[in-house]
Coordinates of C-alpha atoms and ligand atoms in Angstrom, one line a residue:
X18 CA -8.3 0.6 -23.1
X19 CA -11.7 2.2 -22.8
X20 CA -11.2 5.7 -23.6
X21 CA -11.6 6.4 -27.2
X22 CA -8.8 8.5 -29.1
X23 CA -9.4 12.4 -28.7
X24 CA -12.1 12.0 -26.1
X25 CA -11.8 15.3 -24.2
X26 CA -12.2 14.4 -20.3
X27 CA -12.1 17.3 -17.4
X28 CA -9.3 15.3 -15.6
X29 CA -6.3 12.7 -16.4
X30 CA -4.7 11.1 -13.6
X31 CA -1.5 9.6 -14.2
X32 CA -0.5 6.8 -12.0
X33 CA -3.1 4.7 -10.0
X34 CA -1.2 4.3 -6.9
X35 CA -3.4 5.0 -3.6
X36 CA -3.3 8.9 -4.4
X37 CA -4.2 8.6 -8.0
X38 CA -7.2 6.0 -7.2
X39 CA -8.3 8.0 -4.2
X40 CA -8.3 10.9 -6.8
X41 CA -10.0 9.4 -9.5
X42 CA -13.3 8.6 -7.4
X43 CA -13.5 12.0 -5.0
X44 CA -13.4 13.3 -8.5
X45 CA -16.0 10.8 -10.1
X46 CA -17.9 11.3 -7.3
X47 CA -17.9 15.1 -7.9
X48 CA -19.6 14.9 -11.7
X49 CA -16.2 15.3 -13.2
X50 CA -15.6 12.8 -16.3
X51 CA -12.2 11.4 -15.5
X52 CA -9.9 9.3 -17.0
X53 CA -7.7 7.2 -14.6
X54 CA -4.0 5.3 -15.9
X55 CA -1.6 3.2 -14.6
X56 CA 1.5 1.7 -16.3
X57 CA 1.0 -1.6 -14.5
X58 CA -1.6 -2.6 -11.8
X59 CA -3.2 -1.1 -9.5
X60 CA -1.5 -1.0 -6.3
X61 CA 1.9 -2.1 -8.0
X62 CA 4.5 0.8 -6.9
X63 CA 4.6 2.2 -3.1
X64 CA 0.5 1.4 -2.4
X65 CA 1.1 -2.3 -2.5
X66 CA 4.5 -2.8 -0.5
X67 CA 3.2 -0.5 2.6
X68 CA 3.5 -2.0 6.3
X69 CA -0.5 -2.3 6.2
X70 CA -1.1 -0.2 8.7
X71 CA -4.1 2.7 8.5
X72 CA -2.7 4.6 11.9
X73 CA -2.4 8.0 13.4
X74 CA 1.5 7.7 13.6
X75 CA 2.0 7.0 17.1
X76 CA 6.1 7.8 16.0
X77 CA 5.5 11.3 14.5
X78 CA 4.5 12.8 18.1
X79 CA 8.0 12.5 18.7
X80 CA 8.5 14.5 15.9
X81 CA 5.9 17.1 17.1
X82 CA 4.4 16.8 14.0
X83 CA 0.9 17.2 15.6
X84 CA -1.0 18.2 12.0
X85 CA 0.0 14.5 10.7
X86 CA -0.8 13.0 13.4
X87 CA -4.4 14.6 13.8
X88 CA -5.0 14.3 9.9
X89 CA -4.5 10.5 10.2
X90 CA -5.8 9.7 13.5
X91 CA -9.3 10.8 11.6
X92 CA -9.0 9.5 8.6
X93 CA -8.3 6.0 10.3
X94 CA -11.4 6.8 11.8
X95 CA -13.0 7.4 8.4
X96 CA -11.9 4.4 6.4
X97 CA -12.7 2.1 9.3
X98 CA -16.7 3.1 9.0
X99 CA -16.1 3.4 5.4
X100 CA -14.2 0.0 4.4
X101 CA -15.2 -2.1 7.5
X102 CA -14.2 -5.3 4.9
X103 CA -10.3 -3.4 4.2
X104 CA -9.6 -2.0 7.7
X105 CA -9.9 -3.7 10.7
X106 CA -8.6 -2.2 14.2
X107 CA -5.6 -3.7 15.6
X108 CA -4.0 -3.6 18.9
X109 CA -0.2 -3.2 20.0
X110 CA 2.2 -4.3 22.5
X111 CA 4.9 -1.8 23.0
X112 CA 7.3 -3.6 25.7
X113 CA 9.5 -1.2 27.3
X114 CA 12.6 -2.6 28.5
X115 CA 15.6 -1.1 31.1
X116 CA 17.5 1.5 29.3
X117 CA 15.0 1.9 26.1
X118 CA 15.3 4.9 24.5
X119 CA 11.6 5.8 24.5
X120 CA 11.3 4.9 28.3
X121 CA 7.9 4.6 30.4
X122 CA 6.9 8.2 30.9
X123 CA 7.4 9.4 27.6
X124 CA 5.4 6.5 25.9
X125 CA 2.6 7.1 28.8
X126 CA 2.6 10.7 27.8
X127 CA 2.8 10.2 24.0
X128 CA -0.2 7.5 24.5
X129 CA -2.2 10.2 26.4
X130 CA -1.7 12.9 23.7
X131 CA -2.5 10.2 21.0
X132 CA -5.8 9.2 22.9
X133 CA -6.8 13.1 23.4
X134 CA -6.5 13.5 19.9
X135 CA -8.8 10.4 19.2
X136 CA -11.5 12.4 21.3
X137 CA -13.3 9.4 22.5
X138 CA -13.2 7.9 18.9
X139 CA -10.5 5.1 19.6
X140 CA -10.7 2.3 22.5
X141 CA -8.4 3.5 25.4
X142 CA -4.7 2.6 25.7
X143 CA -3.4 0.8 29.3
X144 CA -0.3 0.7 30.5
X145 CA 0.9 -2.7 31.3
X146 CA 3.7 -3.8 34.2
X147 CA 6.4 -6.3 32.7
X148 CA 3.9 -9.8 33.9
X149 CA 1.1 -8.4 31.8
X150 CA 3.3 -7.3 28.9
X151 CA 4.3 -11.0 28.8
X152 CA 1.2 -12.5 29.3
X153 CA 0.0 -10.0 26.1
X154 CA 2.9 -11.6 24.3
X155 CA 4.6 -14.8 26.0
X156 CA 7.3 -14.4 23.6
X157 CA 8.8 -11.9 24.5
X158 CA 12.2 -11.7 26.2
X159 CA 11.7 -11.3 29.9
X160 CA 15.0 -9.9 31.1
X161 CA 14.9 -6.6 31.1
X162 CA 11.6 -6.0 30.4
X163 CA 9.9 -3.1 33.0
X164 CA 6.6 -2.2 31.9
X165 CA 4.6 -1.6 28.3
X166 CA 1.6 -0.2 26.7
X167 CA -1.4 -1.4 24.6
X168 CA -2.9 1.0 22.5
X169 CA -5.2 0.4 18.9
X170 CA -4.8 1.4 15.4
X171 CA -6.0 0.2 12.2
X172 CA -4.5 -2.3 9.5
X173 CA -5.5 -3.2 6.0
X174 CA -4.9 -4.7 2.8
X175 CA -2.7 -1.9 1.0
X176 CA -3.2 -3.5 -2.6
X177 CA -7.2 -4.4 -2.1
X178 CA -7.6 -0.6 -0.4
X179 CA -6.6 0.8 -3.6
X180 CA -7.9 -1.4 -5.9
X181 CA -11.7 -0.6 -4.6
X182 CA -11.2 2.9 -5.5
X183 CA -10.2 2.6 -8.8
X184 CA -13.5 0.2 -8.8
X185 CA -15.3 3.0 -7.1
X186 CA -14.1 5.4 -9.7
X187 CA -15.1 3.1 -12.4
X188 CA -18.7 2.7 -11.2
X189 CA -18.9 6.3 -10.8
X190 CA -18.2 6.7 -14.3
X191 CA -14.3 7.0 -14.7
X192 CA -12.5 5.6 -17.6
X193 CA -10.1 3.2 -15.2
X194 CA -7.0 1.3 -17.1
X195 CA -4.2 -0.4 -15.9
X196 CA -1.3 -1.8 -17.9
X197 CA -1.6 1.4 -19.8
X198 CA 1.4 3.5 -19.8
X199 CA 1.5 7.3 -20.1
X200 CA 4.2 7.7 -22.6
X201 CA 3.9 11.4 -23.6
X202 CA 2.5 14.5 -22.3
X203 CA 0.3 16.1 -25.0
X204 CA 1.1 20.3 -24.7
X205 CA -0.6 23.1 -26.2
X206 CA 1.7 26.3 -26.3
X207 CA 3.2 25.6 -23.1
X208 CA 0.3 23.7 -21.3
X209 CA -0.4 20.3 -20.5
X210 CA -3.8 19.4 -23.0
X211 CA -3.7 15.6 -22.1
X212 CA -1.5 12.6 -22.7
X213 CA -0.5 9.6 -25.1
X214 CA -1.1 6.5 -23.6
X215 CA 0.2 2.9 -24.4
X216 CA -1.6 -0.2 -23.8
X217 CA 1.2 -2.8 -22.4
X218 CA -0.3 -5.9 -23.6
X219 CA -1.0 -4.5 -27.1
X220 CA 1.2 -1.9 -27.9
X221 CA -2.0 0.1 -29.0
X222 CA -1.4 4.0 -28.5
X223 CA -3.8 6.5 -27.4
X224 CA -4.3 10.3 -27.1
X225 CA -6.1 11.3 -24.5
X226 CA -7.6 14.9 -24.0
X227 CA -7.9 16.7 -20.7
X228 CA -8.6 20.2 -19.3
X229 CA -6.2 19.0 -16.6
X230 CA -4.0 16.3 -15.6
X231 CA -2.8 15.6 -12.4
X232 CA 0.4 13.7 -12.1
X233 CA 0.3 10.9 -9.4
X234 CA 3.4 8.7 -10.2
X235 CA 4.9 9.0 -6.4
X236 CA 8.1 8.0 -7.1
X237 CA 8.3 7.8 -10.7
X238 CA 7.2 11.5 -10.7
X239 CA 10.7 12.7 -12.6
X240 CA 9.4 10.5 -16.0
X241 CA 7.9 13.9 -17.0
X242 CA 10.4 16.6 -16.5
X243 CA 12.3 17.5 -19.7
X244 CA 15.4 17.7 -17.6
X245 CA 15.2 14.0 -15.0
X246 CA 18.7 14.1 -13.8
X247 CA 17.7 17.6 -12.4
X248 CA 15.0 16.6 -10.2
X249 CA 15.6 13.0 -9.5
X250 CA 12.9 12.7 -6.8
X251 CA 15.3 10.9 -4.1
X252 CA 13.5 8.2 -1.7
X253 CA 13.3 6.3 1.5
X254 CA 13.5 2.4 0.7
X255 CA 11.9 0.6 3.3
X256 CA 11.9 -3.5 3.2
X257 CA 9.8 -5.7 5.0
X258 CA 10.3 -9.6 5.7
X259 CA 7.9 -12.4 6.0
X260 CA 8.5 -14.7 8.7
X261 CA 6.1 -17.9 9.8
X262 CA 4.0 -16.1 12.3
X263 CA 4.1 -20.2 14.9
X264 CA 7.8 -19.4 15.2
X265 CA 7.5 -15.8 16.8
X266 CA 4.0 -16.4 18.4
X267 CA 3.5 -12.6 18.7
X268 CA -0.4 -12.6 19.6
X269 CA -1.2 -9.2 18.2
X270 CA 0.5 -6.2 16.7
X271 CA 4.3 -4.9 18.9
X272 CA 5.6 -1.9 18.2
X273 CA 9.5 -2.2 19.2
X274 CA 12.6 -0.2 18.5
X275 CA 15.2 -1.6 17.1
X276 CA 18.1 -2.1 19.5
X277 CA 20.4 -1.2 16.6
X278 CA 19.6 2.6 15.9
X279 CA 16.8 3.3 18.1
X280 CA 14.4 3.4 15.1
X281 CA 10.3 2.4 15.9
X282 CA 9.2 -0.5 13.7
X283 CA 6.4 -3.6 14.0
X284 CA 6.1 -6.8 14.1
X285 CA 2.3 -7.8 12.7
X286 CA 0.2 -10.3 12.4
X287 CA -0.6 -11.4 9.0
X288 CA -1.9 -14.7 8.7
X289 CA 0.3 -17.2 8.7
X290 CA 3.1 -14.9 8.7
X291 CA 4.2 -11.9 11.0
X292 CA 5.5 -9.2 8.9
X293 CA 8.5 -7.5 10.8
X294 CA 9.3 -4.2 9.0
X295 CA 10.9 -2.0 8.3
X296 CA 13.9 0.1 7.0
X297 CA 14.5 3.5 6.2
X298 CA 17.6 4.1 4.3
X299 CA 17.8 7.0 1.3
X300 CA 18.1 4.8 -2.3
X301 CA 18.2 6.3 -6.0
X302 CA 17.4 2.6 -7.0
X303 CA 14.9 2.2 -9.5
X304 CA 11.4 1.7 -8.1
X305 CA 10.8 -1.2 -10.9
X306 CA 13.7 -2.7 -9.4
X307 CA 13.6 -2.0 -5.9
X308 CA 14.8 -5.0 -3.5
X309 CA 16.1 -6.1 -0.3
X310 CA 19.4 -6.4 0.5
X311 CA 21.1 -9.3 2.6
X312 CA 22.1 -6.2 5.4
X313 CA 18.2 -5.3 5.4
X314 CA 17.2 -9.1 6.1
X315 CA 20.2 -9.1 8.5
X316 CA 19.0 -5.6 10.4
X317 CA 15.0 -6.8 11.0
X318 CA 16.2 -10.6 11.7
X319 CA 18.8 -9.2 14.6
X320 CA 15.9 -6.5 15.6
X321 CA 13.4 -8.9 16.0
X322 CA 15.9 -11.5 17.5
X323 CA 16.5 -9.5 19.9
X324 CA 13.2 -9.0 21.4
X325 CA 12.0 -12.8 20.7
X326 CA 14.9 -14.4 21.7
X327 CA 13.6 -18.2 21.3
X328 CA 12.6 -17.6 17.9
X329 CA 16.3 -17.3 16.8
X330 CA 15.3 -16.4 12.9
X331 CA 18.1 -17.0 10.6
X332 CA 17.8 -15.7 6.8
X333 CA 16.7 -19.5 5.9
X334 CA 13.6 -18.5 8.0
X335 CA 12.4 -15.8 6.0
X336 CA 9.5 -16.7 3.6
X337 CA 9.4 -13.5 1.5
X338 CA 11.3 -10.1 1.9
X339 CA 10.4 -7.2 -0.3
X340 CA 11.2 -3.5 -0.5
X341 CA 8.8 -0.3 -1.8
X342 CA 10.2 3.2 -2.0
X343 CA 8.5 6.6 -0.2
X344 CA 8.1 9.2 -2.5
X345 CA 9.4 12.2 0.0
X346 CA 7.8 15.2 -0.2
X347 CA 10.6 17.2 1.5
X348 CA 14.3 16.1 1.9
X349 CA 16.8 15.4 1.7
X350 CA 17.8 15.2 4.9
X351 CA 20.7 12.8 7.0
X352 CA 18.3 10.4 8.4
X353 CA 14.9 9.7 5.9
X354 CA 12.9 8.4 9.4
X355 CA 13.1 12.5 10.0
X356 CA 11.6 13.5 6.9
X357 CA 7.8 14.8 7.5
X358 CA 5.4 12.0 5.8
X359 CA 3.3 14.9 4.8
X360 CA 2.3 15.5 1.1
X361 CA 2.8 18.3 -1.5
X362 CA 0.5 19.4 -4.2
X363 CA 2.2 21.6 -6.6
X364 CA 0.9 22.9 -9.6
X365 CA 3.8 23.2 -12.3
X366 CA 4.1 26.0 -14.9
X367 CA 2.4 23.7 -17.5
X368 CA -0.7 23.3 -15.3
X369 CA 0.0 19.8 -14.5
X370 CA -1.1 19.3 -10.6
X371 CA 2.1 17.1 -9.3
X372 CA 1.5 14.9 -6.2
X373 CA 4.0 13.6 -4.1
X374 CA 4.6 12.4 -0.1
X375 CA 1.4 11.5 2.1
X376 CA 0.4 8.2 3.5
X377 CA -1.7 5.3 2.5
X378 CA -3.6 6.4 5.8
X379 CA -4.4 10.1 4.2
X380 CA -5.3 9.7 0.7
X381 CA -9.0 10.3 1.0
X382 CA -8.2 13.9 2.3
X383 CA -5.3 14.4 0.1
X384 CA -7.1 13.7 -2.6
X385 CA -10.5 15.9 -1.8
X386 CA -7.5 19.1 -1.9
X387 CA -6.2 17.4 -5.3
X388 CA -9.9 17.6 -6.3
X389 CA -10.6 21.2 -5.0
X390 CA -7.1 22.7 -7.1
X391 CA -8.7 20.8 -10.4
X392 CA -12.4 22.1 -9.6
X393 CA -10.5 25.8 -9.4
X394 CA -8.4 25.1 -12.5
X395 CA -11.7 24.2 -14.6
X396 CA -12.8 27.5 -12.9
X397 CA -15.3 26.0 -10.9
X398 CA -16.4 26.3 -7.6
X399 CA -15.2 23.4 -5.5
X400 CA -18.1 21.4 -3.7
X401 CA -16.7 18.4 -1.1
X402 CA -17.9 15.1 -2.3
X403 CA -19.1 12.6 0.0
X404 CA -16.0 10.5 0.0
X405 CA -16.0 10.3 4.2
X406 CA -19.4 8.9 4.4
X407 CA -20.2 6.6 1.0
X408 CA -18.8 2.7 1.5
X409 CA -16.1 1.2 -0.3
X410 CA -17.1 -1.9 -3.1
X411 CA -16.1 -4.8 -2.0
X412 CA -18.2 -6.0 1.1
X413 CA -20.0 -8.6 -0.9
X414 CA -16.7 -10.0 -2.0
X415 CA -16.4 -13.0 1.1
X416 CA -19.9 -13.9 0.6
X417 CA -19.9 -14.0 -3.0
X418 CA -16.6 -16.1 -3.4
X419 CA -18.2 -18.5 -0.9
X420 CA -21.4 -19.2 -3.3
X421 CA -19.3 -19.6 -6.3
X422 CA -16.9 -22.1 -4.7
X423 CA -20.7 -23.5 -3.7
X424 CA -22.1 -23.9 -6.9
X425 CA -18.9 -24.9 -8.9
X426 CA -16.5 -27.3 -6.6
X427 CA -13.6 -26.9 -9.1
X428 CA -12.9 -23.2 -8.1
X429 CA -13.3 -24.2 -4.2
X430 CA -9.5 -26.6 -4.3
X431 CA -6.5 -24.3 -2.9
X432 CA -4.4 -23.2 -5.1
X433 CA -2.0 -24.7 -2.6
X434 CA -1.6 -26.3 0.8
X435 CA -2.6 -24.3 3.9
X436 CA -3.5 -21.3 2.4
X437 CA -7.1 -20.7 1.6
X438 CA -6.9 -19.3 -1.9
X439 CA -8.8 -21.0 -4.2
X440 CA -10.1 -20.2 -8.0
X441 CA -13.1 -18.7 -6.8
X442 CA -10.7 -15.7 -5.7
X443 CA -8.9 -15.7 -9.0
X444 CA -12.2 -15.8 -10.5
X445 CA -13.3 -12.7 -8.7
X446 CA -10.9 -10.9 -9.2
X447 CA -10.7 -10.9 -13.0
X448 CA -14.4 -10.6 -13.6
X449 CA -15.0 -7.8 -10.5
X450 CA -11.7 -6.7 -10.1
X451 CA -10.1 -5.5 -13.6
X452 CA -6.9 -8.2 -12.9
X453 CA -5.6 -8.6 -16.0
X454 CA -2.4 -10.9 -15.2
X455 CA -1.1 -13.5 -12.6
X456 CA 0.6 -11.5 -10.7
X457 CA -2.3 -8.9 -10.4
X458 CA -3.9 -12.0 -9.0
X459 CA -1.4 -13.5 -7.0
X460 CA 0.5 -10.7 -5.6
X461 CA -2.5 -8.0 -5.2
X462 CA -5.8 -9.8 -5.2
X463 CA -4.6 -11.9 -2.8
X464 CA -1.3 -12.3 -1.4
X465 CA -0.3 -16.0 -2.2
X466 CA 3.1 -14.4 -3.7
X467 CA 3.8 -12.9 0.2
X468 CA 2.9 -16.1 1.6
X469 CA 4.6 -18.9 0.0
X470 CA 8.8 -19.8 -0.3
X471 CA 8.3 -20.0 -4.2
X472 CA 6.4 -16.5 -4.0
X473 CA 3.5 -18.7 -6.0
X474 CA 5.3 -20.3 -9.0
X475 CA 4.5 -23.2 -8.7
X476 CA 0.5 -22.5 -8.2
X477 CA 0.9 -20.3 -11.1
X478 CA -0.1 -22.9 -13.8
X479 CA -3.3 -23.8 -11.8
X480 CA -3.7 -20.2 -11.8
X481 CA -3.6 -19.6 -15.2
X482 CA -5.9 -22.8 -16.2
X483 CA -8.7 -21.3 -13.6
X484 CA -8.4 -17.6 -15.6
X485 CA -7.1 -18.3 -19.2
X486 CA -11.1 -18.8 -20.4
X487 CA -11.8 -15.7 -18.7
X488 CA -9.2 -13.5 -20.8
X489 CA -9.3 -15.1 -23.8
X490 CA -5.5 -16.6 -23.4
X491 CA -4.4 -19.4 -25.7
X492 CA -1.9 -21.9 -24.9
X493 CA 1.1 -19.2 -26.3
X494 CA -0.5 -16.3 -24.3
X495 CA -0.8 -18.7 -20.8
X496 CA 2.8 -19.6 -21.5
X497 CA 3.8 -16.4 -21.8
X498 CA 2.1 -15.4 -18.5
X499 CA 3.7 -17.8 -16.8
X500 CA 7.2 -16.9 -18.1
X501 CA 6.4 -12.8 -17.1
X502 CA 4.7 -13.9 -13.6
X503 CA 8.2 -15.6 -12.7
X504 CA 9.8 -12.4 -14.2
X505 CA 8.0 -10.5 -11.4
X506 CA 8.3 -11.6 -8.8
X507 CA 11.8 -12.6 -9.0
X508 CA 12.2 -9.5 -9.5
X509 CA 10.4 -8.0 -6.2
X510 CA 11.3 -10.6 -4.1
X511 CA 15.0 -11.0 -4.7
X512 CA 17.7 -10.5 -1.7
X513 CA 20.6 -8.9 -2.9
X514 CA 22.9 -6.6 -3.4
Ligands
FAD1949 C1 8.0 0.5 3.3 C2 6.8 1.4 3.3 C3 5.9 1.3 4.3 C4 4.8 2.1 4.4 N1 3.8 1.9 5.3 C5 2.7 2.7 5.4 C6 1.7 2.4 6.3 O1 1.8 1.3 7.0 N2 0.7 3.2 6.4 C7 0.6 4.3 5.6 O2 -0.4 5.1 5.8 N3 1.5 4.6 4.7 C8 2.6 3.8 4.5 N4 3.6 4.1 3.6 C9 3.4 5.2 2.7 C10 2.5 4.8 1.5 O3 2.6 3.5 1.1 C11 2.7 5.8 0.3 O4 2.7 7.1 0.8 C12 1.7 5.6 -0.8 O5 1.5 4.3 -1.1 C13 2.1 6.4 -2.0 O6 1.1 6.2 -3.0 P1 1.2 6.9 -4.4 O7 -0.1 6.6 -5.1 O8 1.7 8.2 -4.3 O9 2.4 6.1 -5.1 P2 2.4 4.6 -5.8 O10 1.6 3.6 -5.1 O11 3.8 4.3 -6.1 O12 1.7 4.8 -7.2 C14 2.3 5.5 -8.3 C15 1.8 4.7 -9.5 O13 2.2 5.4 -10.7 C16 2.3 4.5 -11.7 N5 3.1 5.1 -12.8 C17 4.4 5.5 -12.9 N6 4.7 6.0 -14.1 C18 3.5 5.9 -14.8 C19 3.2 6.2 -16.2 N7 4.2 6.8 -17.0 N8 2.0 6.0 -16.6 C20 1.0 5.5 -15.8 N9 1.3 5.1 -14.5 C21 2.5 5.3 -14.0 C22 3.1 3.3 -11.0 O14 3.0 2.1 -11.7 C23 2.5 3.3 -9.6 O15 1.5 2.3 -9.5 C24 4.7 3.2 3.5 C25 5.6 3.4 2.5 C26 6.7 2.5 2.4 C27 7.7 2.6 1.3

């Protein structure tokens, strides 16, 4: 931990999720002195188990919900100039086939209003007949199919976007900790005065002062309430599978619905894998916990099936599957897919400034109004921080992992066949990127756990060899890494019940 006991900071941040990291530097960047904490890593909860995608939410026009819609279109704009080395533009293939229920017309109209709302900012869409959908994406089933559509978003690296603003934060200033627990608000007649922290690895507690804290847990928001079973915050789970990408041979991005229920969902390109997600059913399981289910597999596997009929994907085809929970700002309602994606800020009666809902694709703008409410509650006036226009850390990241694998050939092996991590990334990412433990490295630093069938247990002992100088693990320690790092991801990649 960095923060001494009884330092007195403007602003604790409780979680460091997207929202809480996005926080912690608008606020940095603002002169505040901040102190940031997350129970695990980075990017561990919702922010790392996203579909990847930075987009204006082609879906929620259906929904009319045009203020979403035109929020995100420009903040995709944003982090694009802003994190050119996180957010890439990517282009989709929506086939339309005979009988869909978003038919030609409407997805020509919907791709009209999307494109006026770009204002010039985003390449144009083009409608496609059924030849050139297919020459777009050969695989594709052909009977049936009457027209389609190619239009561009954004994706990212969910895990890596958030962990460079934590970084951000940190340069700026912030006290930044992960595997810190908050285990107790502190209260001074009635009102929130700061927390007691818990360091994970050492048991070592911590309290630490703060004019205001803001509460950024997303779906672990109820930890604080002195009654949980009152306000059990109630969430969307959403699971995603891993497929090998050679077997669908989707070129770019698709946007389909699924012939099940009608819902919109993606199929995307991810390396060696596509990644076809995803669900939306309500869940009160645990977000620690939080898994896919054999009928989740079974829904995306027929879904995609359907569409790329030669690929004919059983469950032995899928290399990873995993599941993250949407903290809902509004609900509950029948279907979760109807639920606004819009977030809430409310301030409680203890002063605590609770955040919940939003997108990966809105942080930066949630968090400026996060920023504003604590500038108001230290009773100053709120200034905007350049958030929109100062760059992301991380650029340099490529360039410098290729010099060390250069200069040192040990950390330039793979960690394993036909994926390119090698020790130079793990070796980045504990001295540059505050990973304190494999799967920090593995799973969010780069995605070796997606992307292999053992989810990275058996690179896992290379893994700790390359890194165990760097944080002072003995043999006991490395074992005991090893032991946890199995822990974790059997537990997020599981299928079952
Ligand atoms: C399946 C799925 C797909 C999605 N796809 C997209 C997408 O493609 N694009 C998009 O824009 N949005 C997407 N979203 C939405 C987006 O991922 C979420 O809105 C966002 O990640 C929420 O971030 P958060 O910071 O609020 O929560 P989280 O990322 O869950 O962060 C909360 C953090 O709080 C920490 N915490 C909890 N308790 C404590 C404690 N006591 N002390 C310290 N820390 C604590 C947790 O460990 C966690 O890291 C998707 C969501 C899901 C579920």
């Amino acid at each position: 931990m960095t923060a001494s006991s009884g330092e007195l900071f403007d602003l604790a941040i409780i979680g460091g999720g997207i929202n809480g990291c996005g926080i912690a530097r608008d606020a940095a960047m603002r002169g505040l002195s901040v102190v940031l904490i997350e129970r695990d890593d980075f990017g561990s909860g919702t922010s790392g188990r996203s579909s990847r995608l930075i987009h204006g939410g082609i879906r929620y026009l259906e929904q009319a919900q045009l203020h979403l819609v035109h929020e995100s279109i420009r903040e995709r704009q944003t982090l694009l100039r802003i994190a050119p080395h996180l957010v890439e533009p990517l282009a989709f293939t929506w086939p339309i086939y005979r009988g869909a229920r978003i038919g030609k017309f409407k997805l020509n109209a919907g791709l009209l209003v999307y494109q006026l709302m770009a204002a010039g900012r985003s390449r144009r869409h083009s409608s496609l007949n059924a030849a050139e959908t297919l020459e777009r994406e050969p695989g594709l089933r052909s009977a049936g199919l009457t027209a389609g559509a190619v239009y561009y978003d954004a994706c990212t690296d969910d895990a890596r976007l958030t962990i460079a603003n934590a970084i951000a934060a940190r340069q700026l200033g912030a006290s930044v900790m992960n595997h810190t627990e908050v285990v107790e608000m502190i209260r001074e007649r009635g009102k929130a005065a700061g927390v007691v922290a818990r360091s994970s690895h050492s048991g070592e507690r911590r309290s630490v002062r703060a004019r205001v804290v803001a509460n950024a847990t997303g779906v672990w928001q109820n930890v604080f309430d002195d009654d949980q079973r009152s306000r059990r915050l109630r969430g969307s789970k959403g699971v995603h599978i891993g497929v090998p990408r050679e077997r669908l041979g989707n070129r770019d991005a698709l946007t389909l619905t699924s012939p099940i229920d009608g819902r919109v969902m993606f199929c995307l390109p991810a390396g060696p894998q596509a990644i076809v997600g995803t669900t939306d059913t309500w869940t009160d399981e645990s977000p620690e916990t939080v898994h896919a289910s054999p009928a989740d597999v079974d829904y995306l596997l027929r879904s995609v099936n359907s569409y790329f009929p030669r690929a004919e994907l059983t469950a032995a085809d899928v290399v990873s599957a995993w599941a993250g929970i949407r903290p809902l700002a509004s609900g509950p309602a029948a279907n979760p897919g109807a639920v606004s994606r819009e977030h809430s800020i409310l301030t409680d009666p203890s002063g605590v400034i609770n955040i919940t809902g939003g997108k990966l694709t809105t942080y930066r703008s949630m968090a400026a109004e996060v920023v504003d409410k604590v500038q108001q509650a230290l009773g100053r006036k709120p200034r905007r921080s350049p958030t929109d226009t100062t760059e992301l850390p991380g650029a340099d990241r490529a360039r410098e992992i290729e010099r060390m694998q250069r200069e040192d050939p040990r950390l330039a092996a793979p960690l394993t066949e036909e994926l390119p991590y090698t020790g130079a990334h793990l070796v980045w990412g504990v001295t540059m990127e505050m990973a304190q433990t494999l799967s920090d490295l593995l799973i969010r630093r780069c995605h070796l756990a997606f992307e292999t069938r053992d989810h990275g247990v058996s690179a896992a002992p290379r893994a700790a060899d390359v890194v165990a100088p760097l944080l002072g693990w003995n043999d006991e320690t490395k074992r005991e890494r090893l032991r946890q790092y199995g822990e974790d991801v059997g537990a997020m990649f599981a299928i079952r019940q």
